[in-house]
Amino acid sequence: MADRHRLDSVPRSPGKVTVYGAWERFVRGEDDVRGVRPEVALSWQRCRDRYRVDPYLAEAPVAIADVDHTLEHDVVFAELGFRAASVVQEVTDLGGVVTVTDATGRVLAEWGNKATRNYAAKANLAPWFSWAEGSTGTNGMGTALESQSPVVIRGALGPKAAGADPDSQVRGHIDCWDLETGEQRWRCYTIPRPGEPGSETWPSDGEAWTRGGANHWVTGTYDPETNLYYAGTGNPAPDFDGAVREGDNLYSDSVVAVDVDTGEIQWHYQFTPHDLWDYDSTMEMTLFERDGKKLLGHFDKNGYFFVLDRTNGELQHVTPYVDRIDWGTITRDGKVTPRKYPDKEGEPVHFYPGPAGAKEWTHAAFSPRTEMFYVPVADVGATATRRRREFKEGMPYWGAAVQVDIDNMAGSVSAFDTYGVERWRWRNSHPMAASVLATAGDLVFAGTPTGEFLALDARTGEELWKFQCGSGHHGSAMTYMVDGKQYVAVPVGWGGWLEGIIPGMLGAGHGSALIVFALPD
């Protein structure tokens, strides 16, 4: 049997994505998947059932996908590497190796080791990565992934972030460059170094802050009136093991208001202090006005809707927007009380919402005509079992094994006024996994996991129209006008990190299409 720690000795199958070495312990009888480690058994079962990989055959490389050798390297990596992200996570978490090769046997990418950076460089994959100051980034690859689009503001390209979910082993930061010269104007770190304001929220000894995450991985919002860029930040790392990062862990799970001229944080608000549930706060920050105040609305993964004064970060009020929340409570004036979290090694803890949140990256919409927000809700729980893992470059750094519920779930498109009062709810039997779109014609468009694309009355929630697209919705619809005629376009395709939202539907038809509708004349 080849040594799984020596990459040159790992056998590979040309033209395949192969798995090797993850289950040597099972083959040798050193562990029992029916024994005391249910999270390992779950990994085994997922790879067997979902990817048709039999772990007991792991003495030889096992192919899980084909590689089209006619594709350019970066396209192979983007289309195949991320599609296989779930099995990569499972395999590397158990110490195995996943390799992508073309038909000639040439290595295009490899996970589960420190050599991935070298392979990526040789294969000309640099445009997909930003190497992060000696730290390790996401997917166990020794990199920090650029996962969001930049914003062009007054002659500057940015802000743009380095670092991404899930196992965000970097010190999160936001960069800004001169649009004409490419010169870097500033860098804003989302984790303070020792001695800076906020550093008291991290352990005073050790290096937790150097790889603590808090990455800004969804494009933020710029307000030209305040000259501030409102950036949401991700969870601290490791995701579920808070014992190695005691304190509130600023500025994770926060919105930071960044001066676009200087890169300095003017104010911040933290939605989930000392996050133990993977409740990133990177999602959209919606700007609106009420009673002469400039406000910001945010539906957080933790299940609560926050309204802040966007000039100074002062909290206006907090309201729950999903039925089941038991990880903790947040009062209307913002007092946070944690109640359920994985704090004992090997002891499963179930909580609502699950790590994907009551709303993940899927965006809510706001209509200034109705003065209401429309939010796609995912009411689903999960079980996390804490598993202490020492930091090791190139390996996942979650701190727990997680299983999302496959039943007892629900979803909705829910309408809230700016005070947090729910005005109507369109119910669905599955969690919503796509963004919603509000139009000036008082319509709200939404896509369901089972393929329906529908239009709701923005004022009442009445279903007015629907169309079966043939595949689940996990994207964002848009509207535009050509020659005076309005169109609505929606991307259809079932992929991404769906196991965090609806694991029971991973086998559904994936699809791959852009469908465009024309509104009646």
Short mmCIF file of C-alpha atoms in Angstrom, two decimals:
data_model
loop_
_atom_site.label_atom_id
_atom_site.label_comp_id
_atom_site.label_asym_id
_atom_site.label_seq_id
_atom_site.Cartn_x
_atom_site.Cartn_y
_atom_site.Cartn_z
CA MET A 1 0.00 0.00 0.00
CA ALA A 2 1.36 3.39 -0.99
CA ASP A 3 2.20 5.96 1.65
CA ARG A 4 -0.63 8.50 1.55
CA HIS A 5 1.69 11.20 2.83
CA ARG A 6 4.01 10.91 -0.20
CA LEU A 7 2.28 12.38 -3.20
CA ASP A 8 4.64 10.90 -5.76
CA SER A 9 3.68 7.43 -4.55
CA VAL A 10 -0.09 7.92 -4.75
CA PRO A 11 -1.52 6.13 -7.81
CA ARG A 12 -3.76 8.18 -10.09
CA SER A 13 -6.21 7.39 -12.87
CA PRO A 14 -5.74 9.45 -16.07
CA GLY A 15 -8.78 11.49 -16.99
CA LYS A 16 -10.42 11.00 -13.61
CA VAL A 17 -10.96 12.59 -10.24
CA THR A 18 -9.63 9.94 -7.89
CA VAL A 19 -9.85 9.28 -4.17
CA TYR A 20 -7.09 7.46 -2.33
CA GLY A 21 -6.12 6.57 1.20
CA ALA A 22 -8.98 8.08 3.19
CA TRP A 23 -10.16 4.77 4.57
CA GLU A 24 -6.97 2.77 5.10
CA ARG A 25 -7.91 2.54 8.76
CA PHE A 26 -11.14 0.75 7.85
CA VAL A 27 -9.44 -1.63 5.45
CA ARG A 28 -6.93 -2.53 8.13
CA GLY A 29 -9.62 -2.85 10.76
CA GLU A 30 -8.24 0.02 12.83
CA ASP A 31 -11.61 1.68 13.08
CA ASP A 32 -15.22 0.61 12.80
CA VAL A 33 -17.69 2.84 11.01
CA ARG A 34 -20.44 1.26 13.10
CA GLY A 35 -18.60 2.14 16.30
CA VAL A 36 -18.13 5.19 18.46
CA ARG A 37 -17.44 7.77 15.77
CA PRO A 38 -20.76 8.49 14.02
CA GLU A 39 -19.31 11.47 12.17
CA VAL A 40 -16.78 9.18 10.46
CA ALA A 41 -19.50 6.71 9.61
CA LEU A 42 -21.48 9.57 8.08
CA SER A 43 -18.54 10.51 5.86
CA TRP A 44 -18.24 6.88 4.81
CA GLN A 45 -21.96 6.64 4.06
CA ARG A 46 -22.02 9.88 2.07
CA CYS A 47 -19.18 8.80 -0.19
CA ARG A 48 -20.72 5.37 -0.70
CA ASP A 49 -24.28 6.51 -1.38
CA ARG A 50 -23.84 9.96 -2.91
CA TYR A 51 -20.67 9.53 -4.92
CA ARG A 52 -20.79 5.73 -5.46
CA VAL A 53 -17.40 5.40 -3.79
CA ASP A 54 -16.89 2.24 -1.77
CA PRO A 55 -14.47 3.14 1.04
CA TYR A 56 -13.44 -0.50 1.45
CA LEU A 57 -11.83 -0.37 -1.99
CA ALA A 58 -9.64 2.56 -1.04
CA GLU A 59 -6.41 0.57 -1.32
CA ALA A 60 -6.63 1.53 -5.00
CA PRO A 61 -7.62 4.92 -6.41
CA VAL A 62 -11.38 5.26 -6.89
CA ALA A 63 -12.73 7.43 -9.71
CA ILE A 64 -15.59 9.75 -8.79
CA ALA A 65 -15.83 11.91 -11.93
CA ASP A 66 -14.53 12.23 -15.47
CA VAL A 67 -12.24 15.00 -16.65
CA ASP A 68 -12.67 16.50 -20.12
CA HIS A 69 -9.05 16.78 -21.23
CA THR A 70 -10.00 19.27 -23.94
CA LEU A 71 -10.80 21.92 -21.36
CA GLU A 72 -8.28 24.51 -20.27
CA HIS A 73 -6.78 23.94 -16.83
CA ASP A 74 -8.60 26.75 -15.09
CA VAL A 75 -11.94 25.68 -16.56
CA VAL A 76 -11.37 22.10 -15.45
CA PHE A 77 -10.66 23.32 -11.96
CA ALA A 78 -13.61 25.69 -11.76
CA GLU A 79 -16.21 23.38 -13.26
CA LEU A 80 -15.02 20.09 -11.80
CA GLY A 81 -13.10 21.04 -8.68
CA PHE A 82 -15.91 22.97 -7.05
CA ARG A 83 -18.53 20.47 -8.18
CA ALA A 84 -16.57 17.81 -6.30
CA ALA A 85 -16.08 20.07 -3.27
CA SER A 86 -18.24 17.94 -0.99
CA VAL A 87 -16.34 14.72 -1.53
CA VAL A 88 -13.08 16.64 -1.27
CA GLN A 89 -14.15 17.83 2.18
CA GLU A 90 -15.13 14.32 3.27
CA VAL A 91 -11.94 12.68 2.02
CA THR A 92 -9.41 15.23 3.23
CA ASP A 93 -11.10 15.40 6.60
CA LEU A 94 -10.23 11.71 7.04
CA GLY A 95 -6.65 12.16 5.87
CA GLY A 96 -7.05 11.09 2.26
CA VAL A 97 -5.99 12.57 -1.07
CA VAL A 98 -8.16 13.73 -3.99
CA THR A 99 -6.49 14.27 -7.36
CA VAL A 100 -7.65 15.75 -10.68
CA THR A 101 -5.71 14.60 -13.75
CA ASP A 102 -6.25 15.06 -17.47
CA ALA A 103 -6.33 12.21 -19.97
CA THR A 104 -2.52 12.13 -20.17
CA GLY A 105 -2.17 11.70 -16.42
CA ARG A 106 -1.01 15.26 -15.85
CA VAL A 107 -2.01 16.56 -12.40
CA LEU A 108 -4.34 19.56 -12.57
CA ALA A 109 -5.22 19.88 -8.90
CA GLU A 110 -4.76 17.94 -5.69
CA TRP A 111 -6.32 18.27 -2.25
CA GLY A 112 -5.27 17.10 1.18
CA ASN A 113 -1.62 18.13 1.15
CA LYS A 114 0.73 21.09 1.18
CA ALA A 115 1.70 20.72 -2.45
CA THR A 116 -1.54 22.04 -3.89
CA ARG A 117 -0.16 25.56 -4.22
CA ASN A 118 2.66 24.26 -6.39
CA TYR A 119 0.31 22.27 -8.59
CA ALA A 120 -1.99 25.26 -8.98
CA ALA A 121 0.93 27.47 -9.98
CA LYS A 122 2.23 24.95 -12.51
CA ALA A 123 -1.23 24.50 -14.01
CA ASN A 124 -1.70 28.28 -14.39
CA LEU A 125 -4.52 28.40 -11.87
CA ALA A 126 -3.25 31.55 -10.14
CA PRO A 127 -6.22 33.70 -11.28
CA TRP A 128 -8.48 31.65 -9.01
CA PHE A 129 -6.42 32.22 -5.86
CA SER A 130 -4.85 34.83 -3.62
CA TRP A 131 -2.04 33.38 -1.50
CA ALA A 132 -2.64 34.64 2.00
CA GLU A 133 0.42 35.71 3.97
CA GLY A 134 1.64 32.34 5.15
CA SER A 135 -1.80 31.20 6.24
CA THR A 136 -4.04 28.46 4.92
CA GLY A 137 -7.27 29.15 3.11
CA THR A 138 -10.38 27.24 2.31
CA ASN A 139 -10.93 23.64 1.18
CA GLY A 140 -7.65 22.43 2.74
CA MET A 141 -5.65 23.86 -0.14
CA GLY A 142 -3.22 26.30 1.43
CA THR A 143 -4.92 29.21 -0.32
CA ALA A 144 -7.36 32.03 0.22
CA LEU A 145 -10.04 32.01 -2.42
CA GLU A 146 -11.32 35.21 -4.04
CA SER A 147 -15.01 34.38 -3.80
CA GLN A 148 -16.79 37.65 -4.53
CA SER A 149 -16.98 40.27 -7.23
CA PRO A 150 -15.16 43.61 -6.82
CA VAL A 151 -16.88 46.99 -6.70
CA VAL A 152 -15.69 50.00 -8.71
CA ILE A 153 -15.90 53.15 -6.57
CA ARG A 154 -14.62 56.55 -7.71
CA GLY A 155 -11.66 55.32 -9.70
CA ALA A 156 -10.80 52.46 -7.39
CA LEU A 157 -11.19 48.73 -7.92
CA GLY A 158 -12.45 47.23 -4.73
CA PRO A 159 -13.12 46.67 -2.02
CA LYS A 160 -12.32 43.02 -2.69
CA ALA A 161 -11.59 40.39 -0.13
CA ALA A 162 -9.29 37.44 0.33
CA GLY A 163 -10.54 34.42 2.18
CA ALA A 164 -13.62 32.30 1.87
CA ASP A 165 -15.81 29.81 3.59
CA PRO A 166 -15.96 27.06 4.81
CA ASP A 167 -12.77 26.54 6.81
CA SER A 168 -11.48 30.08 6.66
CA GLN A 169 -7.94 29.67 7.92
CA VAL A 170 -6.74 33.19 7.14
CA ARG A 171 -6.74 36.59 8.74
CA GLY A 172 -9.60 38.10 6.76
CA HIS A 173 -8.95 41.34 4.92
CA ILE A 174 -10.40 43.69 2.31
CA ASP A 175 -8.20 45.25 -0.39
CA CYS A 176 -8.58 48.29 -2.64
CA TRP A 177 -6.56 49.10 -5.77
CA ASP A 178 -6.24 52.11 -8.07
CA LEU A 179 -8.30 51.34 -11.16
CA GLU A 180 -5.82 52.92 -13.58
CA THR A 181 -2.43 51.92 -12.18
CA GLY A 182 -3.23 48.76 -10.22
CA GLU A 183 -1.45 50.19 -7.19
CA GLN A 184 -2.86 48.96 -3.90
CA ARG A 185 -4.45 51.86 -2.03
CA TRP A 186 -5.19 50.16 1.24
CA ARG A 187 -5.84 46.92 3.09
CA CYS A 188 -8.40 46.66 5.88
CA TYR A 189 -8.05 43.67 8.19
CA THR A 190 -11.24 42.21 9.65
CA ILE A 191 -9.35 40.74 12.61
CA PRO A 192 -7.33 43.18 14.73
CA ARG A 193 -3.74 42.33 15.61
CA PRO A 194 -2.67 42.42 19.29
CA GLY A 195 -2.81 45.96 20.65
CA GLU A 196 -5.38 47.21 18.15
CA PRO A 197 -9.00 47.98 19.14
CA GLY A 198 -10.94 44.74 19.29
CA SER A 199 -7.89 42.54 19.89
CA GLU A 200 -9.08 41.99 23.46
CA THR A 201 -11.83 39.77 21.97
CA TRP A 202 -9.22 37.16 20.95
CA PRO A 203 -6.90 35.07 23.15
CA SER A 204 -3.92 37.14 24.24
CA ASP A 205 -1.55 34.22 23.75
CA GLY A 206 -1.14 32.03 20.69
CA GLU A 207 -1.93 32.64 17.04
CA ALA A 208 -5.70 32.23 16.86
CA TRP A 209 -6.11 35.73 15.45
CA THR A 210 -3.70 35.02 12.57
CA ARG A 211 -6.03 32.37 11.11
CA GLY A 212 -9.33 33.43 12.64
CA GLY A 213 -11.33 33.92 9.44
CA ALA A 214 -13.89 36.77 9.47
CA ASN A 215 -13.67 36.83 5.69
CA HIS A 216 -15.74 39.18 3.56
CA TRP A 217 -16.86 36.65 0.93
CA VAL A 218 -20.02 38.26 -0.48
CA THR A 219 -19.93 41.66 -2.22
CA GLY A 220 -20.94 44.46 0.13
CA THR A 221 -22.84 47.72 -0.34
CA TYR A 222 -21.46 51.21 -1.00
CA ASP A 223 -23.29 54.38 0.07
CA PRO A 224 -22.02 57.52 -1.75
CA GLU A 225 -23.80 59.74 0.78
CA THR A 226 -21.77 58.43 3.73
CA ASN A 227 -18.77 57.35 1.62
CA LEU A 228 -18.85 54.06 3.50
CA TYR A 229 -18.60 50.50 2.23
CA TYR A 230 -20.70 48.12 4.34
CA ALA A 231 -18.94 44.75 4.41
CA GLY A 232 -20.38 41.66 6.04
CA THR A 233 -17.85 39.28 7.58
CA GLY A 234 -17.82 35.52 7.97
CA ASN A 235 -17.53 33.18 10.90
CA PRO A 236 -14.41 32.82 13.06
CA ALA A 237 -12.24 29.74 12.63
CA PRO A 238 -12.48 27.01 13.62
CA ASP A 239 -16.20 27.14 12.97
CA PHE A 240 -17.52 25.14 15.92
CA ASP A 241 -14.68 24.85 18.44
CA GLY A 242 -14.72 28.05 20.45
CA ALA A 243 -12.33 26.85 23.13
CA VAL A 244 -9.32 27.72 20.95
CA ARG A 245 -10.57 31.27 20.33
CA GLU A 246 -12.16 32.50 23.55
CA GLY A 247 -13.82 35.91 23.40
CA ASP A 248 -16.27 37.66 21.07
CA ASN A 249 -13.84 37.31 18.11
CA LEU A 250 -14.22 40.71 16.45
CA TYR A 251 -14.85 41.49 13.67
CA SER A 252 -16.29 38.10 12.73
CA ASP A 253 -20.04 37.78 12.06
CA SER A 254 -20.26 41.55 11.77
CA VAL A 255 -20.92 44.43 9.45
CA VAL A 256 -17.96 46.80 9.27
CA ALA A 257 -18.42 50.29 7.78
CA VAL A 258 -15.21 51.04 5.90
CA ASP A 259 -14.16 54.53 4.72
CA VAL A 260 -13.43 53.93 1.03
CA ASP A 261 -10.74 56.65 0.96
CA THR A 262 -8.66 55.36 3.85
CA GLY A 263 -9.73 51.76 4.45
CA GLU A 264 -10.37 52.51 8.11
CA ILE A 265 -13.31 50.94 9.95
CA GLN A 266 -15.61 53.75 11.11
CA TRP A 267 -17.99 51.55 13.05
CA HIS A 268 -19.02 47.91 13.38
CA TYR A 269 -21.90 45.83 14.68
CA GLN A 270 -21.49 42.15 15.59
CA PHE A 271 -24.55 39.97 14.99
CA THR A 272 -23.31 36.73 16.65
CA PRO A 273 -20.51 37.18 19.20
CA HIS A 274 -18.27 34.12 19.66
CA ASP A 275 -20.03 32.19 16.91
CA LEU A 276 -20.25 28.43 17.53
CA TRP A 277 -22.80 27.65 14.80
CA ASP A 278 -21.12 28.82 11.54
CA TYR A 279 -23.41 31.85 11.24
CA ASP A 280 -21.57 33.99 8.71
CA SER A 281 -22.87 37.55 8.37
CA THR A 282 -21.50 38.15 4.88
CA MET A 283 -24.88 38.43 3.20
CA GLU A 284 -26.47 41.56 1.76
CA MET A 285 -26.70 44.87 3.64
CA THR A 286 -29.77 46.69 2.31
CA LEU A 287 -29.88 50.49 2.54
CA PHE A 288 -33.17 52.33 3.06
CA GLU A 289 -34.61 55.37 4.79
CA ARG A 290 -37.39 55.71 7.35
CA ASP A 291 -38.58 58.78 9.21
CA GLY A 292 -35.62 60.78 7.93
CA LYS A 293 -33.05 58.22 9.15
CA LYS A 294 -30.51 56.47 6.94
CA LEU A 295 -30.86 52.81 7.86
CA LEU A 296 -29.42 49.40 6.99
CA GLY A 297 -31.33 46.12 7.06
CA HIS A 298 -29.73 42.68 7.38
CA PHE A 299 -31.26 39.19 7.60
CA ASP A 300 -28.62 37.14 9.38
CA LYS A 301 -28.02 33.40 9.22
CA ASN A 302 -28.74 33.26 12.96
CA GLY A 303 -32.46 33.77 12.22
CA TYR A 304 -32.82 37.43 13.19
CA PHE A 305 -33.54 40.57 11.18
CA PHE A 306 -31.44 43.57 12.25
CA VAL A 307 -32.02 47.25 11.47
CA LEU A 308 -29.12 49.65 12.13
CA ASP A 309 -28.47 53.36 11.71
CA ARG A 310 -25.99 53.21 8.84
CA THR A 311 -24.29 56.47 9.80
CA ASN A 312 -23.06 55.21 13.18
CA GLY A 313 -24.03 51.53 13.58
CA GLU A 314 -26.56 52.17 16.33
CA LEU A 315 -29.04 49.30 16.63
CA GLN A 316 -32.67 50.23 16.01
CA HIS A 317 -34.31 46.85 16.62
CA VAL A 318 -33.98 43.06 16.17
CA THR A 319 -36.75 40.64 15.11
CA PRO A 320 -36.76 36.86 14.46
CA TYR A 321 -37.79 35.99 10.91
CA VAL A 322 -37.93 32.17 11.09
CA ASP A 323 -40.14 30.03 13.33
CA ARG A 324 -37.56 27.72 14.88
CA ILE A 325 -34.60 29.28 16.67
CA ASP A 326 -33.12 27.45 19.63
CA TRP A 327 -29.34 28.06 19.40
CA GLY A 328 -29.97 31.12 21.59
CA THR A 329 -32.02 34.27 21.86
CA ILE A 330 -31.53 37.89 20.88
CA THR A 331 -33.82 40.46 22.44
CA ARG A 332 -35.24 43.37 20.45
CA ASP A 333 -32.59 45.63 21.96
CA GLY A 334 -29.80 43.26 20.90
CA LYS A 335 -28.91 41.22 24.02
CA VAL A 336 -27.51 37.84 22.91
CA THR A 337 -27.90 34.71 25.08
CA PRO A 338 -26.44 31.44 23.67
CA ARG A 339 -28.27 28.28 24.74
CA LYS A 340 -27.21 25.27 22.60
CA TYR A 341 -23.78 24.73 21.11
CA PRO A 342 -21.22 21.91 20.63
CA ASP A 343 -18.95 22.33 23.64
CA LYS A 344 -18.24 18.73 24.67
CA GLU A 345 -15.99 16.47 22.64
CA GLY A 346 -17.92 13.77 20.78
CA GLU A 347 -21.34 14.84 22.10
CA PRO A 348 -23.91 15.62 19.35
CA VAL A 349 -25.89 18.85 19.71
CA HIS A 350 -28.92 19.64 17.54
CA PHE A 351 -29.85 23.27 16.88
CA TYR A 352 -31.98 25.56 14.71
CA PRO A 353 -31.16 27.08 12.28
CA GLY A 354 -28.46 24.78 10.90
CA PRO A 355 -25.06 26.07 9.73
CA ALA A 356 -26.50 27.26 6.41
CA GLY A 357 -28.70 29.57 8.45
CA ALA A 358 -32.31 30.63 8.15
CA LYS A 359 -31.07 32.40 5.02
CA GLU A 360 -27.66 31.71 3.54
CA TRP A 361 -26.10 33.71 0.64
CA THR A 362 -29.51 33.86 -1.07
CA HIS A 363 -30.55 37.50 -1.02
CA ALA A 364 -33.65 39.15 0.32
CA ALA A 365 -35.22 42.03 -1.64
CA PHE A 366 -36.63 45.41 -0.62
CA SER A 367 -39.34 47.43 -2.36
CA PRO A 368 -39.42 51.18 -1.67
CA ARG A 369 -42.97 51.17 -3.09
CA THR A 370 -44.38 48.78 -0.48
CA GLU A 371 -41.69 49.56 2.14
CA MET A 372 -41.37 45.84 2.74
CA PHE A 373 -38.55 43.29 2.71
CA TYR A 374 -39.03 39.90 1.06
CA VAL A 375 -36.83 37.12 2.42
CA PRO A 376 -36.33 33.49 1.25
CA VAL A 377 -36.46 31.44 4.44
CA ALA A 378 -34.90 28.05 5.17
CA ASP A 379 -36.34 26.48 8.32
CA VAL A 380 -34.04 23.49 8.84
CA GLY A 381 -31.86 22.28 11.70
CA ALA A 382 -28.60 20.35 12.03
CA THR A 383 -26.55 18.30 14.46
CA ALA A 384 -22.93 19.20 15.22
CA THR A 385 -20.54 16.92 17.08
CA ARG A 386 -17.44 18.71 18.30
CA ARG A 387 -14.20 17.15 17.17
CA ARG A 388 -11.07 18.92 18.38
CA ARG A 389 -8.53 19.30 15.60
CA GLU A 390 -5.19 20.95 16.02
CA PHE A 391 -4.44 23.48 13.32
CA LYS A 392 -2.52 21.89 10.48
CA GLU A 393 -1.77 23.71 7.27
CA GLY A 394 -3.53 22.14 4.32
CA MET A 395 -6.22 20.38 6.36
CA PRO A 396 -9.83 21.40 7.11
CA TYR A 397 -10.32 23.36 10.31
CA TRP A 398 -13.99 23.06 11.22
CA GLY A 399 -13.82 21.71 14.76
CA ALA A 400 -16.89 19.49 14.37
CA ALA A 401 -18.70 17.00 12.19
CA VAL A 402 -22.06 18.31 10.99
CA GLN A 403 -25.17 16.55 9.70
CA VAL A 404 -28.03 18.66 8.34
CA ASP A 405 -31.57 17.36 8.85
CA ILE A 406 -33.08 15.54 5.87
CA ASP A 407 -36.67 15.84 7.07
CA ASN A 408 -38.81 18.04 9.32
CA MET A 409 -38.00 21.14 7.28
CA ALA A 410 -39.91 23.99 5.69
CA GLY A 411 -39.44 27.21 3.76
CA SER A 412 -41.20 30.39 2.81
CA VAL A 413 -41.04 33.75 1.16
CA SER A 414 -41.88 36.07 4.03
CA ALA A 415 -42.64 39.79 3.87
CA PHE A 416 -41.59 42.12 6.70
CA ASP A 417 -42.10 45.83 7.05
CA THR A 418 -39.18 48.03 8.07
CA TYR A 419 -40.10 47.66 11.76
CA GLY A 420 -39.78 43.86 11.59
CA VAL A 421 -43.49 43.07 11.55
CA GLU A 422 -44.36 40.10 9.33
CA ARG A 423 -47.05 41.13 6.81
CA TRP A 424 -47.54 37.92 4.86
CA ARG A 425 -45.97 34.52 4.21
CA TRP A 426 -45.99 32.27 1.14
CA ARG A 427 -45.28 28.78 2.47
CA ASN A 428 -43.27 26.01 0.85
CA SER A 429 -42.61 22.42 1.91
CA HIS A 430 -38.87 22.76 1.21
CA PRO A 431 -36.38 25.38 2.43
CA MET A 432 -35.85 28.20 -0.06
CA ALA A 433 -32.40 28.07 -1.67
CA ALA A 434 -32.54 30.97 -4.17
CA SER A 435 -32.68 34.76 -3.98
CA VAL A 436 -35.89 36.72 -4.53
CA LEU A 437 -36.53 39.68 -6.83
CA ALA A 438 -38.92 42.58 -6.18
CA THR A 439 -40.06 44.80 -9.07
CA ALA A 440 -41.70 48.21 -9.44
CA GLY A 441 -44.78 46.42 -10.75
CA ASP A 442 -45.38 45.15 -7.20
CA LEU A 443 -44.31 41.60 -8.01
CA VAL A 444 -41.96 39.31 -6.09
CA PHE A 445 -40.27 36.54 -8.10
CA ALA A 446 -38.92 33.44 -6.36
CA GLY A 447 -37.62 30.01 -7.36
CA THR A 448 -38.15 26.79 -5.43
CA PRO A 449 -35.90 23.74 -4.95
CA THR A 450 -38.40 21.63 -6.89
CA GLY A 451 -38.15 23.84 -10.00
CA GLU A 452 -41.08 26.24 -9.84
CA PHE A 453 -40.42 29.89 -10.70
CA LEU A 454 -43.29 31.99 -9.44
CA ALA A 455 -44.58 35.52 -9.14
CA LEU A 456 -46.26 36.74 -5.94
CA ASP A 457 -48.26 39.87 -5.26
CA ALA A 458 -45.82 42.07 -3.33
CA ARG A 459 -48.56 43.51 -1.11
CA THR A 460 -50.55 40.36 -0.28
CA GLY A 461 -48.34 37.36 -1.07
CA GLU A 462 -50.94 35.89 -3.40
CA GLU A 463 -49.47 33.51 -5.97
CA LEU A 464 -50.18 35.02 -9.41
CA TRP A 465 -48.15 32.86 -11.82
CA LYS A 466 -45.65 29.99 -11.91
CA PHE A 467 -43.55 28.03 -14.39
CA GLN A 468 -41.81 24.67 -13.94
CA CYS A 469 -38.15 25.14 -15.00
CA GLY A 470 -37.13 21.49 -14.82
CA SER A 471 -34.44 21.93 -12.17
CA GLY A 472 -34.14 23.42 -8.71
CA HIS A 473 -33.36 27.10 -8.18
CA HIS A 474 -30.14 28.10 -6.40
CA GLY A 475 -29.33 31.43 -8.02
CA SER A 476 -30.59 34.99 -8.39
CA ALA A 477 -33.16 36.23 -10.88
CA MET A 478 -32.77 39.62 -12.58
CA THR A 479 -34.89 41.98 -14.66
CA TYR A 480 -33.95 44.32 -17.53
CA MET A 481 -35.50 46.24 -20.39
CA VAL A 482 -34.77 46.25 -24.14
CA ASP A 483 -36.57 48.61 -26.56
CA GLY A 484 -39.21 49.37 -23.97
CA LYS A 485 -39.99 45.71 -23.22
CA GLN A 486 -39.26 44.23 -19.79
CA TYR A 487 -37.71 40.79 -19.30
CA VAL A 488 -37.09 38.58 -16.28
CA ALA A 489 -34.16 36.12 -16.45
CA VAL A 490 -33.45 33.31 -14.03
CA PRO A 491 -30.50 30.87 -13.92
CA VAL A 492 -31.56 27.27 -13.34
CA GLY A 493 -29.24 24.59 -12.02
CA TRP A 494 -28.93 22.45 -8.95
CA GLY A 495 -25.47 22.62 -7.38
CA GLY A 496 -23.34 24.54 -4.92
CA TRP A 497 -23.35 23.79 -1.20
CA LEU A 498 -26.86 22.33 -1.15
CA GLU A 499 -26.03 19.73 1.47
CA GLY A 500 -26.08 22.57 3.99
CA ILE A 501 -29.65 23.48 3.08
CA ILE A 502 -31.44 20.49 1.53
CA PRO A 503 -29.22 17.39 1.68
CA GLY A 504 -32.13 15.13 0.80
CA MET A 505 -32.37 16.67 -2.67
CA LEU A 506 -28.73 16.38 -3.73
CA GLY A 507 -29.68 13.65 -6.20
CA ALA A 508 -32.25 15.79 -8.00
CA GLY A 509 -31.71 16.75 -11.65
CA HIS A 510 -28.97 19.39 -11.81
CA GLY A 511 -29.93 21.25 -14.97
CA SER A 512 -27.95 24.08 -16.49
CA ALA A 513 -29.87 26.84 -18.23
CA LEU A 514 -30.77 30.50 -18.31
CA ILE A 515 -34.50 30.98 -18.84
CA VAL A 516 -35.82 34.40 -19.90
CA PHE A 517 -39.44 35.53 -19.69
CA ALA A 518 -40.98 38.61 -21.32
CA LEU A 519 -43.65 40.49 -19.44
CA PRO A 520 -46.90 41.04 -21.34
CA ASP A 521 -47.25 44.26 -23.32
#
